[in-house]
């Protein structure tokens, strides 16, 4: 009994101590085991008492040397500056600045497979359209009769090797499924499945930053998806293009709005090599699209604070900095494209777009002279509010 009372008393004292001293244990536990940061950000954590007045963050190693540069180290959260609570691995942010994005770009990606673009089927003999009972808009066909599909021509070729039915393997919600589909002969004697598919996806997004040393870029902040189920599309290749803004559908409650743009050239600005949960990444052919006189450092999440920040965007026709307020900065254990919650405060942007609209994903978020993240999503219920991803998540994707 005495032992139980002692344990209870100890727990009570700990809870009381954490409450009185405003120790943010929830933030500590949410911190991932590995992050990007800088010595200055670590110092500012202690200066601003980010995790409470009795928590100190110490850099206990000066970092490993790689090609003469600080690369990695270790930092420890300590209670009273003495008792270790949590250890994290630090990847030191590069000192190299990046060119700032903010301009809309056109994106096209060639998918690994064929994307179904309609919930309907068509009888090629009668032209009758009906609901497809098997395949749905957004499904990605990956195989026909156990043969891997890379493009639409391969589907046609494989179908015409059969006269009755084929076995189709497709991906939906991240899961692989299969089904048997009947074939129908058209008036030319070719066999068809009677479904609408395509092997590329195009859209509009925003360039976030371009690394000076190698012209590697990050954009969008979230993945290119199949549209219906938001599956991340596996890609073979992709390109980015210049585009001109034609019009803006303003965001309203229940309607996020969108940018309407047209591709202005068939000449690619660069190649997309990676489509991830946290944006698209690749290499520019040249830096003509960016202002090479404008560059910032990348900031880590430890440097993000609730309060004033800015979005950089070219949607008005010129580069503009629009004021936002960061409402919440989450400390996730794993990467997320909803790390930052913010509200648009700038009347110019509210008048122009109503807030955040589709196509603005990837717009750089700047605070204290650093790119700390990128816009990713809008609140459907309130277009003046949006989400952002930390720039260090994007840097990690660029470096991996």
Short mmCIF file of C-alpha atoms in Angstrom, two decimals:
data_model
loop_
_atom_site.label_atom_id
_atom_site.label_comp_id
_atom_site.label_asym_id
_atom_site.label_seq_id
_atom_site.Cartn_x
_atom_site.Cartn_y
_atom_site.Cartn_z
CA UNK A 1 0.00 0.00 0.00
CA UNK A 2 2.79 2.40 0.90
CA UNK A 3 4.51 1.56 -2.38
CA UNK A 4 1.35 2.38 -4.36
CA UNK A 5 0.95 5.68 -2.50
CA UNK A 6 4.60 6.54 -3.24
CA UNK A 7 4.17 5.83 -6.95
CA UNK A 8 0.97 7.86 -7.08
CA UNK A 9 2.64 10.75 -5.24
CA UNK A 10 5.61 10.62 -7.61
CA UNK A 11 3.34 10.71 -10.67
CA UNK A 12 1.32 13.55 -9.14
CA UNK A 13 4.48 15.59 -8.51
CA UNK A 14 5.67 14.99 -12.09
CA UNK A 15 2.33 16.08 -13.55
CA UNK A 16 2.26 19.12 -11.26
CA UNK A 17 5.83 20.03 -12.19
CA UNK A 18 5.17 19.75 -15.89
CA UNK A 19 2.02 21.86 -15.56
CA UNK A 20 3.60 24.59 -13.42
CA UNK A 21 6.70 24.85 -15.58
CA UNK A 22 4.70 24.69 -18.83
CA UNK A 23 6.70 21.73 -20.10
CA UNK A 24 5.22 20.71 -23.45
CA UNK A 25 5.64 16.96 -23.13
CA UNK A 26 3.23 16.35 -26.03
CA UNK A 27 5.49 18.29 -28.39
CA UNK A 28 8.52 16.41 -27.12
CA UNK A 29 6.93 13.03 -27.73
CA UNK A 30 5.79 14.07 -31.21
CA UNK A 31 9.30 15.02 -32.28
CA UNK A 32 10.69 12.53 -34.80
CA UNK A 33 13.99 10.80 -34.12
CA UNK A 34 15.67 12.61 -37.01
CA UNK A 35 15.24 16.19 -38.25
CA UNK A 36 16.99 18.93 -40.21
CA UNK A 37 18.11 21.88 -38.12
CA UNK A 38 20.91 24.38 -37.53
CA UNK A 39 22.93 25.49 -34.51
CA UNK A 40 21.03 28.78 -34.54
CA UNK A 41 17.63 27.04 -34.44
CA UNK A 42 18.78 24.87 -31.52
CA UNK A 43 19.91 28.00 -29.69
CA UNK A 44 16.57 29.71 -30.42
CA UNK A 45 14.66 26.73 -28.97
CA UNK A 46 16.30 27.43 -25.62
CA UNK A 47 16.02 31.21 -25.96
CA UNK A 48 12.29 31.05 -26.73
CA UNK A 49 11.64 28.25 -24.19
CA UNK A 50 9.84 26.38 -26.97
CA UNK A 51 9.33 23.23 -24.89
CA UNK A 52 9.02 24.88 -21.47
CA UNK A 53 11.23 26.86 -19.13
CA UNK A 54 12.96 23.79 -17.64
CA UNK A 55 13.73 22.01 -20.93
CA UNK A 56 17.06 22.66 -22.60
CA UNK A 57 18.13 21.33 -26.01
CA UNK A 58 21.86 20.60 -26.17
CA UNK A 59 23.90 19.80 -29.24
CA UNK A 60 26.23 17.17 -27.80
CA UNK A 61 28.25 16.47 -30.93
CA UNK A 62 29.75 18.96 -33.33
CA UNK A 63 28.76 16.85 -36.29
CA UNK A 64 30.48 14.51 -38.65
CA UNK A 65 32.62 16.00 -41.36
CA UNK A 66 31.65 15.21 -44.93
CA UNK A 67 33.65 16.97 -47.64
CA UNK A 68 34.58 19.60 -45.09
CA UNK A 69 30.98 20.50 -44.21
CA UNK A 70 28.89 19.89 -41.08
CA UNK A 71 26.67 16.97 -41.89
CA UNK A 72 25.12 15.21 -38.92
CA UNK A 73 25.05 15.42 -35.15
CA UNK A 74 23.01 14.61 -32.06
CA UNK A 75 20.89 16.83 -29.83
CA UNK A 76 19.30 15.93 -26.48
CA UNK A 77 16.31 17.43 -24.68
CA UNK A 78 17.20 17.71 -20.98
CA UNK A 79 15.10 18.46 -17.91
CA UNK A 80 16.80 21.11 -15.73
CA UNK A 81 19.59 20.97 -18.32
CA UNK A 82 20.73 17.69 -16.71
CA UNK A 83 18.26 14.81 -17.07
CA UNK A 84 18.03 13.42 -20.65
CA UNK A 85 14.43 13.05 -21.85
CA UNK A 86 14.70 12.56 -25.62
CA UNK A 87 17.56 12.22 -28.08
CA UNK A 88 17.24 13.16 -31.75
CA UNK A 89 19.54 12.93 -34.72
CA UNK A 90 20.28 16.28 -36.36
CA UNK A 91 20.98 16.69 -40.05
CA UNK A 92 22.47 20.13 -40.31
CA UNK A 93 20.75 22.38 -42.83
CA UNK A 94 22.92 23.27 -45.83
CA UNK A 95 24.41 26.73 -45.82
CA UNK A 96 23.72 27.03 -49.55
CA UNK A 97 20.75 29.23 -50.35
CA UNK A 98 18.09 28.25 -52.88
CA UNK A 99 16.34 30.24 -55.58
CA UNK A 100 12.81 31.12 -54.51
CA UNK A 101 9.85 29.79 -56.49
CA UNK A 102 6.24 30.93 -56.33
CA UNK A 103 5.44 30.79 -60.05
CA UNK A 104 2.76 28.49 -61.49
CA UNK A 105 4.10 25.62 -63.61
CA UNK A 106 2.52 22.99 -65.79
CA UNK A 107 3.27 19.38 -64.91
CA UNK A 108 2.90 16.20 -66.96
CA UNK A 109 3.81 12.70 -65.77
CA UNK A 110 3.85 9.41 -67.65
CA UNK A 111 2.37 6.76 -65.39
CA UNK A 112 3.49 3.18 -64.87
CA UNK A 113 0.27 1.72 -66.20
CA UNK A 114 -2.95 3.19 -67.56
CA UNK A 115 -5.32 5.34 -65.49
CA UNK A 116 -9.06 4.76 -65.82
CA UNK A 117 -10.72 8.15 -66.32
CA UNK A 118 -14.41 7.31 -66.19
CA UNK A 119 -16.86 5.23 -64.14
CA UNK A 120 -18.68 4.37 -67.37
CA UNK A 121 -18.31 1.70 -70.03
CA UNK A 122 -19.29 1.93 -73.67
CA UNK A 123 -20.58 -0.83 -75.93
CA UNK A 124 -18.52 -0.24 -79.08
CA UNK A 125 -21.19 -1.97 -81.17
CA UNK A 126 -24.21 0.04 -80.03
CA UNK A 127 -22.46 3.13 -78.54
CA UNK A 128 -24.56 2.59 -75.42
CA UNK A 129 -22.96 4.01 -72.28
CA UNK A 130 -23.52 2.29 -68.93
CA UNK A 131 -22.02 2.21 -65.47
CA UNK A 132 -18.82 0.18 -65.21
CA UNK A 133 -19.50 -2.39 -62.50
CA UNK A 134 -15.83 -3.36 -62.05
CA UNK A 135 -13.37 -0.55 -62.80
CA UNK A 136 -13.69 2.96 -61.40
CA UNK A 137 -12.36 6.38 -62.28
CA UNK A 138 -8.85 6.55 -60.79
CA UNK A 139 -8.03 2.84 -60.96
CA UNK A 140 -4.61 2.18 -62.47
CA UNK A 141 -4.34 -0.83 -64.79
CA UNK A 142 -0.90 -2.39 -64.31
CA UNK A 143 -1.19 -5.77 -66.08
CA UNK A 144 -3.23 -7.52 -68.76
CA UNK A 145 -3.01 -11.33 -68.71
CA UNK A 146 0.04 -11.10 -66.41
CA UNK A 147 1.83 -8.78 -68.86
CA UNK A 148 3.03 -5.48 -67.38
CA UNK A 149 1.49 -2.40 -69.00
CA UNK A 150 3.59 0.67 -69.79
CA UNK A 151 1.34 2.47 -72.30
CA UNK A 152 -1.99 2.35 -74.10
CA UNK A 153 -0.56 0.71 -77.21
CA UNK A 154 0.48 -2.32 -75.16
CA UNK A 155 -3.08 -2.70 -73.87
CA UNK A 156 -4.46 -2.70 -77.42
CA UNK A 157 -1.86 -5.22 -78.55
CA UNK A 158 -2.53 -7.61 -75.69
CA UNK A 159 -6.30 -7.33 -76.04
CA UNK A 160 -6.18 -8.23 -79.71
CA UNK A 161 -4.34 -11.45 -78.89
CA UNK A 162 -7.63 -12.63 -77.32
CA UNK A 163 -11.19 -13.01 -78.57
CA UNK A 164 -13.22 -13.62 -75.43
CA UNK A 165 -11.96 -12.02 -72.22
CA UNK A 166 -8.80 -10.84 -70.50
CA UNK A 167 -7.58 -10.77 -66.89
CA UNK A 168 -6.84 -7.24 -65.78
CA UNK A 169 -4.73 -6.36 -62.71
CA UNK A 170 -5.30 -2.89 -61.31
CA UNK A 171 -4.45 -0.74 -58.31
CA UNK A 172 -7.04 0.96 -56.11
CA UNK A 173 -6.49 2.62 -52.72
CA UNK A 174 -2.96 1.25 -52.68
CA UNK A 175 -4.17 -2.35 -53.08
CA UNK A 176 -3.68 -4.63 -56.08
CA UNK A 177 -6.84 -6.27 -57.42
CA UNK A 178 -7.72 -8.32 -60.47
CA UNK A 179 -10.80 -9.10 -62.53
CA UNK A 180 -11.87 -10.68 -65.80
CA UNK A 181 -13.31 -8.35 -68.44
CA UNK A 182 -15.19 -9.33 -71.62
CA UNK A 183 -13.98 -8.10 -75.01
CA UNK A 184 -16.13 -6.49 -77.69
CA UNK A 185 -15.23 -6.31 -81.39
CA UNK A 186 -15.69 -2.90 -83.00
CA UNK A 187 -16.68 -2.17 -86.60
CA UNK A 188 -13.04 -2.34 -87.71
CA UNK A 189 -12.60 -5.82 -86.27
CA UNK A 190 -10.47 -4.71 -83.32
CA UNK A 191 -11.24 -5.85 -79.80
CA UNK A 192 -11.95 -3.28 -77.08
CA UNK A 193 -12.54 -3.21 -73.33
CA UNK A 194 -15.03 -0.36 -73.63
CA UNK A 195 -13.38 1.83 -70.98
CA UNK A 196 -11.67 5.21 -71.09
CA UNK A 197 -8.01 5.18 -70.04
CA UNK A 198 -4.92 7.36 -70.39
CA UNK A 199 -1.25 6.86 -69.64
CA UNK A 200 -0.32 10.40 -68.62
CA UNK A 201 -1.55 12.97 -66.13
CA UNK A 202 -1.21 16.74 -66.40
CA UNK A 203 -2.02 19.62 -64.12
CA UNK A 204 -0.98 22.90 -62.56
CA UNK A 205 1.14 23.47 -59.46
CA UNK A 206 3.67 25.90 -58.06
CA UNK A 207 7.47 25.74 -57.97
CA UNK A 208 8.81 25.97 -54.40
CA UNK A 209 12.59 26.29 -54.70
CA UNK A 210 15.58 25.47 -56.90
CA UNK A 211 18.94 24.47 -55.46
CA UNK A 212 21.73 26.66 -56.80
CA UNK A 213 24.44 24.03 -57.04
CA UNK A 214 22.68 21.55 -59.33
CA UNK A 215 19.33 23.12 -60.39
CA UNK A 216 17.43 20.41 -58.49
CA UNK A 217 13.90 21.61 -57.70
CA UNK A 218 11.06 20.85 -55.31
CA UNK A 219 7.45 21.69 -56.14
CA UNK A 220 3.81 21.11 -55.19
CA UNK A 221 4.41 19.86 -51.62
CA UNK A 222 1.98 16.97 -52.14
CA UNK A 223 1.88 14.17 -54.71
CA UNK A 224 0.45 13.97 -58.19
CA UNK A 225 -2.40 11.50 -57.67
CA UNK A 226 -4.86 9.50 -59.74
CA UNK A 227 -7.55 12.02 -58.78
CA UNK A 228 -10.31 9.78 -57.45
CA UNK A 229 -8.70 7.90 -54.56
CA UNK A 230 -5.65 10.17 -54.21
CA UNK A 231 -3.26 7.27 -54.72
CA UNK A 232 0.29 8.46 -55.34
CA UNK A 233 0.94 7.72 -59.00
CA UNK A 234 4.03 5.68 -59.85
CA UNK A 235 5.72 7.48 -62.72
CA UNK A 236 8.17 6.56 -65.44
CA UNK A 237 9.03 10.15 -66.26
CA UNK A 238 7.64 13.65 -66.17
CA UNK A 239 8.21 17.21 -67.35
CA UNK A 240 7.48 20.74 -66.15
CA UNK A 241 6.51 23.60 -68.44
CA UNK A 242 5.95 27.32 -68.44
CA UNK A 243 2.31 28.25 -68.14
CA UNK A 244 0.29 31.46 -68.27
CA UNK A 245 -2.48 32.23 -65.83
CA UNK A 246 -5.75 32.65 -67.72
CA UNK A 247 -8.21 33.15 -64.88
CA UNK A 248 -8.81 32.53 -61.17
CA UNK A 249 -11.90 30.87 -59.75
CA UNK A 250 -12.09 32.42 -56.30
CA UNK A 251 -12.37 30.10 -53.34
CA UNK A 252 -15.60 30.04 -51.36
CA UNK A 253 -16.84 28.07 -48.39
CA UNK A 254 -17.39 24.54 -49.69
CA UNK A 255 -15.61 25.32 -53.01
CA UNK A 256 -11.80 25.60 -52.94
CA UNK A 257 -11.47 27.48 -56.25
CA UNK A 258 -8.63 27.02 -58.73
CA UNK A 259 -6.07 28.64 -61.00
CA UNK A 260 -6.73 28.20 -64.71
CA UNK A 261 -3.56 28.17 -66.76
CA UNK A 262 -2.43 27.19 -70.24
CA UNK A 263 0.92 25.65 -71.17
CA UNK A 264 2.78 28.26 -73.21
CA UNK A 265 5.43 26.09 -74.83
CA UNK A 266 6.12 22.51 -75.85
CA UNK A 267 9.68 22.97 -74.65
CA UNK A 268 10.21 21.40 -71.24
CA UNK A 269 11.73 23.49 -68.45
CA UNK A 270 12.94 20.41 -66.64
CA UNK A 271 12.48 16.75 -65.83
CA UNK A 272 10.44 15.27 -62.99
CA UNK A 273 12.27 12.28 -61.54
CA UNK A 274 10.30 11.64 -58.35
CA UNK A 275 6.63 11.85 -57.34
CA UNK A 276 6.25 11.42 -53.58
CA UNK A 277 3.76 12.00 -50.78
CA UNK A 278 5.58 15.29 -50.16
CA UNK A 279 5.85 16.79 -53.62
CA UNK A 280 7.46 16.33 -57.01
CA UNK A 281 11.19 16.66 -57.53
CA UNK A 282 13.56 16.83 -60.45
CA UNK A 283 16.05 18.99 -62.31
CA UNK A 284 15.65 22.18 -64.35
CA UNK A 285 17.25 22.50 -67.76
CA UNK A 286 18.18 26.08 -66.85
CA UNK A 287 17.19 28.76 -64.33
CA UNK A 288 15.35 31.10 -66.75
CA UNK A 289 12.06 30.53 -64.91
CA UNK A 290 13.34 31.79 -61.55
CA UNK A 291 14.67 35.14 -60.34
CA UNK A 292 18.34 34.35 -59.74
CA UNK A 293 18.64 37.57 -57.73
CA UNK A 294 16.24 36.24 -55.10
CA UNK A 295 17.43 33.46 -52.80
CA UNK A 296 16.81 32.30 -49.24
CA UNK A 297 18.12 29.69 -46.87
CA UNK A 298 15.95 26.70 -46.00
CA UNK A 299 14.71 26.60 -42.41
CA UNK A 300 13.95 23.56 -40.26
CA UNK A 301 10.82 22.94 -38.19
CA UNK A 302 12.54 23.96 -34.94
CA UNK A 303 12.68 27.48 -36.36
CA UNK A 304 8.96 27.68 -37.19
CA UNK A 305 6.89 29.84 -34.85
CA UNK A 306 3.20 30.63 -34.64
CA UNK A 307 2.63 34.18 -35.82
CA UNK A 308 3.44 36.27 -38.88
CA UNK A 309 4.82 34.71 -42.06
CA UNK A 310 4.51 35.23 -45.81
CA UNK A 311 3.53 33.32 -48.94
CA UNK A 312 5.45 34.13 -52.12
CA UNK A 313 3.38 33.90 -55.30
CA UNK A 314 3.31 35.21 -58.88
CA UNK A 315 -0.43 34.77 -59.41
CA UNK A 316 -0.95 38.53 -59.74
CA UNK A 317 1.45 38.56 -62.68
CA UNK A 318 4.44 39.69 -60.63
CA UNK A 319 6.21 38.38 -57.54
CA UNK A 320 4.23 39.30 -54.43
CA UNK A 321 4.67 38.55 -50.74
CA UNK A 322 1.33 37.97 -49.00
CA UNK A 323 0.95 38.07 -45.22
CA UNK A 324 -0.31 34.97 -43.42
CA UNK A 325 -0.56 33.94 -39.78
CA UNK A 326 0.75 30.53 -38.74
CA UNK A 327 -1.85 29.13 -36.34
CA UNK A 328 -0.23 25.79 -35.55
CA UNK A 329 3.09 24.06 -36.21
CA UNK A 330 2.81 20.30 -35.70
CA UNK A 331 5.71 18.08 -34.59
CA UNK A 332 4.96 14.83 -36.40
CA UNK A 333 6.84 11.58 -35.89
CA UNK A 334 6.61 11.01 -39.64
CA UNK A 335 6.51 13.27 -42.67
CA UNK A 336 3.21 14.96 -43.46
CA UNK A 337 1.97 17.46 -46.02
CA UNK A 338 -0.20 18.99 -43.27
CA UNK A 339 2.57 20.11 -40.92
CA UNK A 340 1.61 23.78 -40.74
CA UNK A 341 -1.84 25.34 -40.32
CA UNK A 342 -2.12 28.99 -41.41
CA UNK A 343 -4.64 31.73 -42.16
CA UNK A 344 -4.38 34.24 -45.02
CA UNK A 345 -4.37 37.79 -43.61
CA UNK A 346 -3.43 39.79 -46.69
CA UNK A 347 -6.42 41.64 -48.18
CA UNK A 348 -4.79 41.68 -51.64
CA UNK A 349 -4.71 37.89 -51.81
CA UNK A 350 -8.19 37.56 -50.32
CA UNK A 351 -9.54 39.95 -52.96
CA UNK A 352 -7.70 38.12 -55.73
CA UNK A 353 -8.37 34.47 -54.85
CA UNK A 354 -10.54 34.36 -51.73
CA UNK A 355 -7.62 32.67 -49.94
CA UNK A 356 -5.88 29.47 -51.02
CA UNK A 357 -6.98 27.88 -54.31
CA UNK A 358 -6.00 24.76 -56.22
CA UNK A 359 -2.82 25.39 -58.19
CA UNK A 360 -1.15 27.34 -55.38
CA UNK A 361 0.24 24.13 -53.87
CA UNK A 362 4.00 24.54 -53.61
CA UNK A 363 3.96 28.30 -52.94
CA UNK A 364 6.91 29.01 -50.60
CA UNK A 365 6.14 29.94 -46.99
CA UNK A 366 8.75 32.36 -45.62
CA UNK A 367 9.36 33.32 -42.00
CA UNK A 368 12.32 35.26 -40.57
CA UNK A 369 14.07 35.34 -43.94
CA UNK A 370 13.96 31.57 -44.52
CA UNK A 371 11.80 29.23 -46.58
CA UNK A 372 10.22 27.15 -43.83
CA UNK A 373 7.65 25.29 -45.92
CA UNK A 374 5.23 25.21 -48.84
CA UNK A 375 1.47 25.51 -49.22
CA UNK A 376 -0.20 22.10 -49.78
CA UNK A 377 -3.97 22.19 -49.14
CA UNK A 378 -6.89 24.48 -48.47
CA UNK A 379 -9.61 24.06 -45.87
CA UNK A 380 -12.72 23.22 -47.91
CA UNK A 381 -14.87 24.79 -45.18
CA UNK A 382 -12.78 27.97 -45.09
CA UNK A 383 -10.60 28.96 -48.09
CA UNK A 384 -8.81 31.60 -45.99
CA UNK A 385 -7.11 28.75 -44.10
CA UNK A 386 -4.62 26.25 -45.45
CA UNK A 387 -2.03 23.61 -44.69
CA UNK A 388 1.68 23.58 -45.41
CA UNK A 389 4.55 21.11 -45.34
CA UNK A 390 7.88 21.78 -43.61
CA UNK A 391 10.69 22.55 -46.05
CA UNK A 392 12.95 20.03 -44.31
CA UNK A 393 10.56 17.23 -45.31
CA UNK A 394 11.00 18.47 -48.90
CA UNK A 395 14.78 18.71 -48.53
CA UNK A 396 14.83 15.11 -47.29
CA UNK A 397 13.00 13.98 -50.45
CA UNK A 398 15.40 15.97 -52.63
CA UNK A 399 18.43 14.37 -50.96
CA UNK A 400 17.14 10.78 -50.85
#
